[in-house]
Coordinates of C-alpha atoms in Angstrom, one line a residue:
X1 CA 32.5 -20.6 -7.8
X2 CA 30.1 -19.9 -4.9
X3 CA 26.7 -21.4 -5.1
X4 CA 23.6 -21.4 -2.9
X5 CA 20.8 -24.0 -2.6
X6 CA 17.4 -23.1 -4.1
X7 CA 14.5 -25.2 -2.8
X8 CA 13.4 -28.7 -3.1
X9 CA 14.0 -30.9 -6.1
X10 CA 11.2 -30.6 -8.7
X11 CA 8.2 -32.9 -8.0
X12 CA 8.6 -33.1 -4.2
X13 CA 5.9 -31.6 -1.8
X14 CA 6.0 -27.9 -2.2
X15 CA 6.6 -28.0 -6.0
X16 CA 4.4 -26.4 -8.6
X17 CA 1.7 -29.1 -8.4
X18 CA 0.7 -27.9 -5.0
X19 CA -0.1 -24.2 -5.9
X20 CA -3.9 -24.6 -5.3
X21 CA -3.5 -24.6 -1.5
X22 CA -3.3 -21.1 -0.1
X23 CA -4.8 -21.9 3.3
X24 CA -3.0 -20.7 6.4
X25 CA -3.5 -22.9 9.4
X26 CA -4.1 -21.5 12.9
X27 CA -1.2 -22.4 15.2
X28 CA -2.5 -23.1 18.7
X29 CA 0.5 -22.7 21.0
X30 CA 0.5 -25.0 24.0
X31 CA 3.2 -24.1 26.6
X32 CA 4.6 -26.6 29.1
X33 CA 6.1 -26.3 32.5
X34 CA 6.7 -29.0 35.0
X35 CA 9.1 -31.2 36.9
X36 CA 12.2 -32.9 35.5
X37 CA 11.6 -36.1 37.4
X38 CA 8.3 -37.8 36.8
X39 CA 6.7 -41.1 37.9
X40 CA 7.2 -43.8 35.3
X41 CA 3.6 -44.5 34.5
X42 CA 1.9 -44.7 31.1
X43 CA -1.2 -43.3 32.8
X44 CA 0.5 -39.9 33.1
X45 CA 1.1 -39.8 29.4
X46 CA -2.5 -40.9 28.7
X47 CA -3.7 -38.1 30.9
X48 CA -1.6 -35.5 29.0
X49 CA -3.0 -36.8 25.7
X50 CA -6.6 -36.4 27.0
X51 CA -5.8 -32.9 28.2
X52 CA -4.4 -32.0 24.7
X53 CA -7.6 -33.3 23.1
X54 CA -9.6 -31.3 25.6
X55 CA -7.7 -28.1 24.7
X56 CA -8.3 -28.7 21.0
X57 CA -12.0 -29.3 21.5
X58 CA -12.3 -25.8 23.0
X59 CA -11.5 -24.2 19.6
X60 CA -14.2 -23.4 17.0
X61 CA -14.7 -25.7 14.1
X62 CA -14.0 -24.1 10.7
X63 CA -13.9 -25.8 7.3
X64 CA -11.6 -23.1 6.0
X65 CA -9.0 -23.1 8.8
X66 CA -7.2 -26.2 10.0
X67 CA -5.8 -26.2 13.6
X68 CA -2.0 -26.8 13.9
X69 CA -1.0 -27.6 17.5
X70 CA 2.4 -26.2 18.5
X71 CA 4.2 -27.0 21.7
X72 CA 6.5 -24.4 23.3
X73 CA 8.9 -26.3 25.4
X74 CA 12.4 -25.7 26.9
X75 CA 13.0 -29.4 26.2
X76 CA 14.4 -30.1 29.7
X77 CA 14.1 -33.7 31.0
X78 CA 10.7 -34.8 32.3
X79 CA 7.6 -32.8 31.7
X80 CA 9.0 -30.6 28.9
X81 CA 9.9 -33.6 26.7
X82 CA 6.9 -35.7 27.6
X83 CA 4.3 -33.1 26.8
X84 CA 6.3 -32.2 23.6
X85 CA 6.1 -35.8 22.4
X86 CA 2.4 -36.1 23.2
X87 CA 1.6 -32.9 21.3
X88 CA 3.8 -33.8 18.4
X89 CA 1.8 -37.0 18.0
X90 CA -1.1 -34.8 16.8
X91 CA -1.5 -34.4 13.0
X92 CA 0.5 -31.4 11.7
X93 CA 1.9 -30.5 15.1
X94 CA 5.2 -28.6 15.4
X95 CA 7.7 -27.9 18.1
X96 CA 8.9 -24.4 19.1
X97 CA 11.9 -24.8 21.4
X98 CA 12.7 -22.2 24.0
X99 CA 16.2 -22.5 25.3
X100 CA 17.0 -20.6 28.5
X101 CA 20.8 -20.7 27.7
X102 CA 23.0 -21.0 24.7
X103 CA 22.5 -24.4 23.1
X104 CA 25.9 -25.9 24.1
X105 CA 25.7 -24.5 27.6
X106 CA 22.2 -25.7 28.1
X107 CA 22.9 -29.2 26.8
X108 CA 25.5 -29.6 29.5
X109 CA 22.6 -29.7 32.0
X110 CA 21.8 -33.2 30.7
X111 CA 24.4 -35.5 32.1
X112 CA 23.6 -38.9 30.4
X113 CA 24.3 -39.5 26.7
X114 CA 20.7 -40.8 26.3
X115 CA 19.3 -37.5 27.6
X116 CA 21.6 -35.5 25.4
X117 CA 20.6 -37.6 22.4
X118 CA 16.9 -37.0 23.1
X119 CA 17.5 -33.3 23.4
X120 CA 19.4 -33.2 20.1
X121 CA 16.7 -35.2 18.2
X122 CA 13.9 -33.0 19.5
X123 CA 15.8 -29.8 18.7
X124 CA 16.6 -31.0 15.2
X125 CA 12.9 -31.3 14.4
X126 CA 11.9 -27.9 15.9
X127 CA 10.1 -25.5 13.5
X128 CA 11.5 -22.6 15.6
X129 CA 14.3 -22.3 18.1
X130 CA 14.5 -19.3 20.5
X131 CA 17.7 -18.7 22.4
X132 CA 16.9 -16.2 25.2
X133 CA 19.2 -13.4 26.2
X134 CA 21.9 -14.1 28.8
X135 CA 21.2 -13.6 32.5
X136 CA 23.4 -13.3 35.5
X137 CA 22.5 -16.7 36.9
X138 CA 21.1 -20.0 35.6
X139 CA 18.1 -19.7 37.9
X140 CA 17.2 -16.4 36.3
X141 CA 17.6 -18.0 32.9
X142 CA 15.1 -20.8 33.8
X143 CA 12.6 -18.3 35.2
X144 CA 12.9 -16.1 32.1
X145 CA 12.3 -19.2 29.9
X146 CA 9.2 -20.2 31.9
X147 CA 7.7 -16.7 31.7
X148 CA 8.5 -16.5 28.0
X149 CA 6.7 -19.8 27.4
X150 CA 3.6 -18.3 29.2
X151 CA 3.7 -15.0 27.3
X152 CA 4.0 -16.7 23.9
X153 CA 1.4 -19.5 24.6
X154 CA -2.4 -19.6 24.2
X155 CA -2.7 -22.2 27.0
X156 CA -0.3 -23.7 29.5
X157 CA 0.0 -27.4 30.6
X158 CA 1.6 -27.8 34.0
X159 CA 2.8 -31.2 35.1
X160 CA 3.2 -30.4 38.8
X161 CA 2.9 -32.0 42.2
X162 CA 1.1 -28.9 43.6
X163 CA 3.9 -28.1 46.1
X164 CA 5.8 -24.8 46.5
X165 CA 8.7 -24.1 44.1
X166 CA 12.1 -25.4 45.2
X167 CA 14.0 -22.6 43.7
X168 CA 13.7 -19.4 41.6
X169 CA 11.5 -19.9 38.6
X170 CA 10.1 -23.3 39.7
X171 CA 6.9 -24.8 38.4
X172 CA 4.8 -23.3 41.2
X173 CA 6.1 -19.8 40.4
X174 CA 5.4 -20.1 36.7
X175 CA 1.9 -21.5 37.3
X176 CA 1.1 -18.6 39.7
X177 CA 2.4 -16.1 37.2
X178 CA 0.3 -17.6 34.4
X179 CA -2.8 -17.5 36.6
X180 CA -2.2 -13.9 37.5
X181 CA -2.1 -13.0 33.8
X182 CA -5.4 -14.8 33.3
X183 CA -3.9 -17.4 31.0
X184 CA -5.7 -20.8 30.8
X185 CA -3.8 -23.4 32.8
X186 CA -4.4 -27.2 32.8
X187 CA -2.7 -28.7 35.9
X188 CA -1.9 -32.4 35.7
X189 CA -0.9 -33.7 39.1
X190 CA 2.2 -35.9 39.2
X191 CA 0.6 -37.8 42.1
X192 CA -1.5 -40.8 41.1
X193 CA -4.2 -40.9 39.8
X194 CA -2.9 -37.9 38.0
X195 CA -6.0 -35.7 38.3
X196 CA -6.5 -32.8 36.0
X197 CA -7.5 -29.3 37.2
X198 CA -8.6 -26.6 34.8
X199 CA -8.1 -22.9 35.5
X200 CA -9.5 -21.3 32.4
X201 CA -8.8 -17.7 33.4
X202 CA -9.7 -15.4 30.6
X203 CA -10.0 -18.3 28.2
X204 CA -8.2 -18.9 24.9
X205 CA -7.8 -15.7 22.9
X206 CA -9.5 -16.5 19.6
X207 CA -8.7 -13.1 17.9
X208 CA -5.8 -14.5 15.9
X209 CA -7.9 -17.5 14.8
X210 CA -10.7 -15.3 13.7
X211 CA -8.4 -13.1 11.6
X212 CA -6.7 -16.0 9.9
X213 CA -10.1 -17.7 9.4
X214 CA -11.5 -14.6 7.7
X215 CA -8.4 -14.4 5.4
X216 CA -8.9 -18.1 4.5
X217 CA -12.6 -17.6 3.8
X218 CA -12.1 -14.5 1.7
X219 CA -11.8 -15.1 -2.1
X220 CA -10.6 -12.8 -4.9
X221 CA -12.2 -15.2 -7.4
X222 CA -10.5 -18.3 -8.8
X223 CA -10.1 -16.9 -12.3
X224 CA -8.5 -13.7 -11.0
X225 CA -6.2 -15.6 -8.7
X226 CA -5.1 -18.0 -11.5
X227 CA -4.5 -15.1 -13.9
X228 CA -2.5 -13.0 -11.3
X229 CA -0.6 -16.1 -10.3
X230 CA 0.4 -16.9 -13.9
X231 CA 1.4 -13.3 -14.5
X232 CA 3.6 -13.2 -11.4
X233 CA 5.2 -16.5 -12.1
X234 CA 5.9 -15.4 -15.7
X235 CA 7.5 -12.2 -14.5
X236 CA 9.8 -14.0 -12.1
X237 CA 10.7 -16.7 -14.6
X238 CA 11.6 -13.9 -17.2
X239 CA 13.9 -12.3 -14.6
X240 CA 15.4 -15.7 -13.9
X241 CA 16.2 -16.4 -17.5
X242 CA 17.6 -12.9 -17.9
X243 CA 19.9 -13.7 -14.9
X244 CA 21.0 -17.0 -16.4
X245 CA 18.9 -19.2 -14.0
X246 CA 16.8 -22.1 -15.1
X247 CA 13.2 -21.2 -14.0
X248 CA 12.7 -24.9 -13.0
X249 CA 15.1 -24.2 -10.1
X250 CA 12.7 -21.7 -8.6
X251 CA 9.6 -23.9 -8.9
X252 CA 9.6 -25.2 -5.3
X253 CA 9.8 -21.7 -3.8
X254 CA 7.2 -20.4 -6.3
X255 CA 4.8 -23.3 -5.4
X256 CA 5.4 -22.7 -1.7
X257 CA 4.8 -19.0 -1.5
X258 CA 3.4 -17.4 -4.6
X259 CA -0.2 -18.7 -4.2
X260 CA -0.5 -17.2 -0.8
X261 CA 1.4 -14.0 -1.6
X262 CA -0.6 -13.3 -4.8
X263 CA -3.9 -14.1 -2.9
X264 CA -2.9 -11.7 -0.1
X265 CA -2.1 -9.0 -2.7
X266 CA -5.4 -9.4 -4.5
X267 CA -7.4 -9.4 -1.3
X268 CA -5.6 -6.2 -0.2
X269 CA -6.4 -4.5 -3.5
X270 CA -10.0 -5.6 -3.2
X271 CA -10.4 -4.3 0.4
X272 CA -8.6 -1.1 -0.6
X273 CA -11.0 -0.4 -3.5
X274 CA -14.0 -1.1 -1.3
X275 CA -12.6 1.1 1.5
X276 CA -12.1 4.1 -0.8
X277 CA -15.6 3.6 -2.3
X278 CA -17.1 3.7 1.2
X279 CA -14.9 6.6 2.5
X280 CA -15.4 8.7 -0.7
X281 CA -19.1 8.0 -0.4
X282 CA -19.3 9.6 3.0
X283 CA -17.8 12.8 1.6
X284 CA -19.9 12.9 -1.5
X285 CA -23.1 12.2 0.4
X286 CA -22.2 14.9 2.9
X287 CA -21.9 17.4 0.1
X288 CA -25.2 16.3 -1.3
X289 CA -26.7 16.9 2.2
X290 CA -25.3 20.4 2.1
X291 CA -26.8 20.9 -1.3
X292 CA -30.2 19.8 0.0
X293 CA -29.9 21.9 3.1
X294 CA -29.1 25.0 1.0
X295 CA -31.8 24.4 -1.7
X296 CA -34.4 26.7 -0.1
X297 CA -31.9 29.5 -0.5
X298 CA -32.0 28.9 -4.3
X299 CA -35.5 27.6 -4.9
X300 CA -37.4 28.9 -1.9
X301 CA -39.8 26.9 0.2
X302 CA -42.0 26.3 -2.8
X303 CA -39.8 23.4 -4.0
X304 CA -40.8 20.8 -4.9
X305 CA -44.1 21.9 -6.5
X306 CA -47.3 20.9 -4.6
X307 CA -48.1 17.9 -6.8
X308 CA -44.8 16.2 -5.7
X309 CA -45.2 16.9 -1.9
X310 CA -46.4 13.9 0.1
X311 CA -47.4 16.1 3.1
X312 CA -47.8 19.9 3.4
X313 CA -46.3 19.8 6.9
X314 CA -43.1 18.2 5.8
X315 CA -40.3 20.5 4.7
X316 CA -38.5 18.9 1.8
X317 CA -34.9 20.1 2.2
X318 CA -34.4 19.2 5.9
X319 CA -36.0 15.8 5.2
X320 CA -33.6 15.1 2.3
X321 CA -30.7 16.3 4.4
X322 CA -31.7 14.0 7.3
X323 CA -32.0 11.0 5.0
X324 CA -28.6 11.7 3.5
X325 CA -27.0 12.0 6.9
X326 CA -28.5 8.6 7.9
X327 CA -27.1 7.1 4.7
X328 CA -23.6 8.5 5.7
X329 CA -24.0 6.7 9.1
X330 CA -25.1 3.5 7.4
X331 CA -22.1 3.6 5.0
X332 CA -19.7 4.1 8.0
X333 CA -21.4 1.3 9.9
X334 CA -21.1 -1.1 7.0
X335 CA -17.5 -0.2 6.4
X336 CA -16.6 -0.9 10.1
X337 CA -18.7 -4.1 10.2
X338 CA -16.9 -5.4 7.1
X339 CA -13.5 -4.3 8.6
X340 CA -12.6 -2.8 5.2
X341 CA -9.9 -0.6 6.5
X342 CA -8.3 -3.2 8.8
X343 CA -8.4 -5.9 6.2
X344 CA -6.8 -3.6 3.6
X345 CA -3.8 -2.5 5.7
X346 CA -3.3 -6.0 7.3
X347 CA -3.5 -7.9 4.0
X348 CA -1.2 -5.3 2.4
X349 CA 1.4 -5.7 5.1
X350 CA 1.2 -9.5 4.9
X351 CA 1.5 -9.4 1.1
X352 CA 4.6 -7.1 1.3
X353 CA 6.3 -9.4 3.9
X354 CA 5.6 -12.4 1.7
X355 CA 7.0 -10.6 -1.4
X356 CA 10.3 -10.2 0.4
X357 CA 10.2 -13.6 1.9
X358 CA 10.4 -15.2 -1.6
X359 CA 13.9 -13.8 -2.2
X360 CA 15.0 -14.1 1.4
X361 CA 14.1 -17.8 1.3
X362 CA 16.1 -18.2 -1.9
X363 CA 19.2 -16.9 -0.3
X364 CA 18.6 -18.4 3.2
X365 CA 17.5 -21.8 2.1
X366 CA 19.8 -23.6 4.5
X367 CA 19.5 -21.1 7.4
X368 CA 18.3 -22.7 10.7
X369 CA 15.3 -20.8 12.2
X370 CA 17.0 -19.6 15.4
X371 CA 15.9 -16.5 17.2
X372 CA 18.6 -15.2 19.4
X373 CA 16.2 -13.3 21.6
X374 CA 12.4 -12.5 21.9
X375 CA 11.0 -10.4 19.1
X376 CA 11.3 -6.7 19.8
X377 CA 8.2 -4.5 19.5
X378 CA 8.7 -1.2 17.7
X379 CA 6.3 1.6 16.6
X380 CA 6.9 0.5 13.0
X381 CA 5.5 -3.0 13.6
X382 CA 1.8 -3.8 13.1
X383 CA -0.3 -4.2 16.2
X384 CA -2.1 -7.3 14.8
X385 CA -0.5 -10.4 16.2
X386 CA -2.2 -12.5 13.6
X387 CA 0.0 -11.1 10.8
X388 CA 3.2 -12.2 12.5
X389 CA 1.6 -15.6 13.4
X390 CA 0.5 -16.2 9.8
X391 CA 3.8 -15.2 8.5
X392 CA 5.7 -17.4 10.9
X393 CA 3.6 -20.4 9.9
X394 CA 4.1 -19.8 6.2
X395 CA 7.9 -19.1 6.6
X396 CA 8.4 -22.3 8.6
X397 CA 7.0 -24.3 5.7
X398 CA 9.6 -23.1 3.2
X399 CA 11.4 -25.7 1.1
X400 CA 15.1 -26.3 1.7
X401 CA 17.9 -28.1 -0.2
X402 CA 17.8 -28.7 -3.9
X403 CA 19.7 -27.3 -6.8
X404 CA 22.4 -24.6 -6.5
X405 CA 22.6 -21.2 -8.2
X406 CA 26.0 -19.6 -9.0
X407 CA 26.7 -16.4 -7.1
X408 CA 26.9 -14.3 -10.2
X409 CA 23.5 -15.4 -11.4
X410 CA 21.9 -15.1 -8.0
X411 CA 23.1 -11.6 -7.3
X412 CA 21.9 -10.5 -10.7
X413 CA 18.5 -12.0 -10.1
X414 CA 18.1 -10.5 -6.6
X415 CA 19.2 -7.1 -7.7
X416 CA 16.8 -6.9 -10.6
X417 CA 13.8 -9.1 -9.8
X418 CA 13.6 -8.0 -6.2
X419 CA 15.3 -4.6 -5.6
X420 CA 15.0 -3.3 -9.1
X421 CA 11.3 -4.1 -9.4
X422 CA 10.7 -2.5 -6.0
X423 CA 12.7 0.6 -6.9
X424 CA 10.7 0.9 -10.1
X425 CA 7.4 0.5 -8.2
X426 CA 8.4 3.1 -5.6
X427 CA 9.3 5.5 -8.5
X428 CA 5.9 4.9 -10.1
X429 CA 4.1 5.3 -6.8
X430 CA 5.9 8.5 -6.0
X431 CA 5.0 10.0 -9.4
X432 CA 1.4 8.8 -9.1
X433 CA 0.9 10.4 -5.7
X434 CA 2.7 13.6 -6.7
X435 CA 0.4 14.0 -9.7
X436 CA -2.7 13.3 -7.6
X437 CA -1.4 15.8 -4.9
X438 CA -0.9 18.5 -7.6
X439 CA -4.3 17.9 -9.1
X440 CA -6.1 18.1 -5.8
X441 CA -4.1 21.1 -4.9
X442 CA -5.1 22.9 -8.1
X443 CA -8.8 21.9 -7.7
X444 CA -8.7 23.2 -4.1
X445 CA -7.2 26.5 -5.2
X446 CA -9.8 26.8 -7.9
X447 CA -12.6 26.1 -5.5
X448 CA -11.1 28.6 -3.0
X449 CA -10.8 31.2 -5.7
X450 CA -14.4 30.8 -6.8
X451 CA -15.6 31.0 -3.2
X452 CA -13.5 34.2 -2.7
X453 CA -14.9 35.8 -5.8
X454 CA -18.5 34.9 -4.7
X455 CA -17.8 36.5 -1.3
X456 CA -16.3 39.6 -3.0
X457 CA -19.4 39.9 -5.3
X458 CA -21.7 39.4 -2.3
X459 CA -20.0 42.4 -0.7
X460 CA -21.2 44.7 -3.5
X461 CA -24.9 44.3 -4.0
X462 CA -25.0 46.3 -7.3
X463 CA -22.4 44.0 -8.9
X464 CA -24.1 40.7 -8.0
X465 CA -27.4 42.1 -9.1
X466 CA -26.0 43.1 -12.4
X467 CA -24.2 39.7 -12.8
X468 CA -27.0 37.4 -12.0
X469 CA -30.0 39.6 -12.3
X470 CA -32.7 39.4 -9.7
X471 CA -31.5 36.0 -8.5
X472 CA -28.0 37.3 -7.8
X473 CA -28.2 37.4 -4.0
X474 CA -29.8 34.0 -3.9
X475 CA -27.2 32.3 -6.1
X476 CA -24.3 34.0 -4.4
X477 CA -25.6 32.8 -1.0
X478 CA -26.2 29.2 -2.3
X479 CA -22.7 29.0 -3.9
X480 CA -21.0 30.4 -0.8
X481 CA -22.5 27.5 1.2
X482 CA -21.9 24.7 -1.4
X483 CA -18.3 25.5 -2.5
X484 CA -16.7 25.3 1.0
X485 CA -18.5 22.0 1.5
X486 CA -17.0 20.8 -1.8
X487 CA -13.6 22.0 -0.8
X488 CA -13.9 20.1 2.5
X489 CA -14.9 16.9 0.8
X490 CA -11.9 17.1 -1.6
X491 CA -9.6 17.8 1.3
X492 CA -10.9 14.8 3.2
X493 CA -10.5 12.5 0.2
X494 CA -7.0 13.7 -0.3
X495 CA -6.1 13.4 3.4
X496 CA -7.2 9.7 3.5
X497 CA -4.9 9.0 0.5
X498 CA -2.0 11.0 2.1
X499 CA -0.6 11.9 -1.4
X500 CA 2.2 14.3 -0.3
X501 CA 3.6 11.9 2.3
X502 CA 3.4 8.9 0.0
X503 CA 5.1 10.8 -2.8
X504 CA 8.0 11.8 -0.5
X505 CA 8.4 8.3 1.0
X506 CA 8.3 6.7 -2.5
X507 CA 11.1 9.0 -3.6
X508 CA 13.2 8.3 -0.5
X509 CA 12.6 4.5 -0.8
X510 CA 13.6 4.5 -4.5
X511 CA 16.8 6.3 -3.7
X512 CA 17.7 3.9 -0.9
X513 CA 16.8 0.8 -3.0
X514 CA 19.0 2.1 -5.8
X515 CA 22.0 2.2 -3.5
X516 CA 21.3 -1.3 -2.3
X517 CA 20.8 -2.5 -5.8
X518 CA 24.3 -1.3 -6.7
X519 CA 25.8 -3.0 -3.7
X520 CA 24.0 -6.2 -4.4
X521 CA 25.3 -6.3 -8.0
X522 CA 28.9 -6.1 -6.7
X523 CA 28.7 -8.5 -3.8
X524 CA 31.9 -10.5 -3.9
X525 CA 30.7 -13.5 -1.9
X526 CA 27.6 -15.2 -0.4
X527 CA 28.0 -13.7 3.2
X528 CA 28.1 -10.2 1.7
X529 CA 25.2 -10.9 -0.6
X530 CA 23.2 -12.3 2.3
X531 CA 24.0 -9.2 4.4
X532 CA 22.7 -6.9 1.6
X533 CA 19.6 -9.1 1.2
X534 CA 18.8 -8.7 4.9
X535 CA 19.3 -5.0 4.8
X536 CA 16.9 -4.8 1.9
X537 CA 14.3 -6.9 3.8
X538 CA 14.7 -4.7 6.9
X539 CA 14.3 -1.5 4.8
X540 CA 11.1 -2.8 3.2
X541 CA 9.8 -4.0 6.5
X542 CA 10.4 -0.7 8.1
X543 CA 8.7 1.2 5.2
X544 CA 5.7 -1.2 5.3
X545 CA 5.4 -0.9 9.1
X546 CA 5.6 2.8 9.0
X547 CA 2.9 2.9 6.4
X548 CA 0.8 0.5 8.5
X549 CA 1.1 2.6 11.7
X550 CA 0.2 5.8 9.8
X551 CA -2.8 4.3 8.0
X552 CA -4.4 2.5 10.9
X553 CA -5.6 5.9 12.2
X554 CA -7.3 6.8 8.9
X555 CA -10.4 4.7 9.1
X556 CA -13.9 5.8 7.8
X557 CA -15.5 8.2 10.3
X558 CA -17.9 11.1 10.6
X559 CA -16.3 14.2 9.2
X560 CA -17.3 17.6 10.7

């Protein structure tokens, strides 16, 4: 019977005892380029260590967000390995290996058994391995690796003699390319006394740190988090028992991921509620401003009565309209300052990625984190780099090894707890948006009909006089102003929620998930099961990314 590992043994780090920690560290990526042959001097290593400390000291200090150094290195002999070892000596540091060639081909560059052993040992401890696409020549491959390191790093350490490059993609070329991009470069000379030169360029980009720090400092409330976490765990455990799986087997993965996943979900819901409160307020206040502006048509300029006027020269209705418009601007300003819209869609995207990661980690517990090529950018992926960075950090901390789950139980659990739940959610979402779309449509038609009737009555003076008495013309004019404003507000509220599109996408997603659910339940072996799991993950990622791209252009703004 086929089985698959499911996490660490109970009680090891990452088990249920550790659920209190939901902090995401900021990963500072330090790239390295340099010579393969270096002077044998401990002073050079000391100088690299001081440079690493100098780089870390340039980051802001936050009690909420720990700094996790990461070294991006091709792991060639010399500078690549020396800098990697120095950075890895820092607490919590990780290695991200960037291989210019396929692993076996690249390893043949290292001729001595000792050099190959060092390469293998470093690679075995890497949190991430990137094997870059093939090129026509080895020189192009090394140049590609050097540029990739620069592109993916926050800062570059160059261990270099200061001379021109000896071949394509040499250290001098990579340093020049990094400086042209404005990347911070710390040049450590390979000539004694190993002087350090700083080219800070545009400085270290702290945008990712600021986003992660804001996520870490945000709180949905300890009681709410504990309640939601218990409910989520109880739901997963119930599905596990129904599938014939002992819930204790899932404890390591639950402890690793659920606290952060549930917290991201709660923060997304919180930001969403606040965003819609603020956005709805702009429409409601705008309608009130129209009511105030049109009030002279109904009450005349004698409103309010003289005892309630604070100055005879001030017209009441325009003043109220002006105040309300200022309130609209204030609401928009506060919404943008608090980044309600961006927090909502970013936290939601992260929460959805983590939701799928729970099940992917379960089936890929032993998979080595190797990327065959640089991550491709598509229109369906979020523009916020911090989301991908945060997800990578969380994913690379996943537990591995542990107990095994029989194939029959595993496919039943994945098809029902993951795909079945998501299918049911998409069905509910589609129905909810469809109902809201129909309701807004009916209200809109009603408002339009009333406005049309008022316009028709206004065309026949005798009719409106008989219907409303002497105030007929005034009321007709007032309502003809107010009702279109009300219709516009309802239309704006509906447009922000995008009910028709969400209803259609929910229906489509539910249909596609139902197909995958059937395939998952019939998977004959682990490779097939894993393939369907990855298709499911890709489908959900595409749907979330498409939603993200669509929603990022629907922020609070002035509506005219």
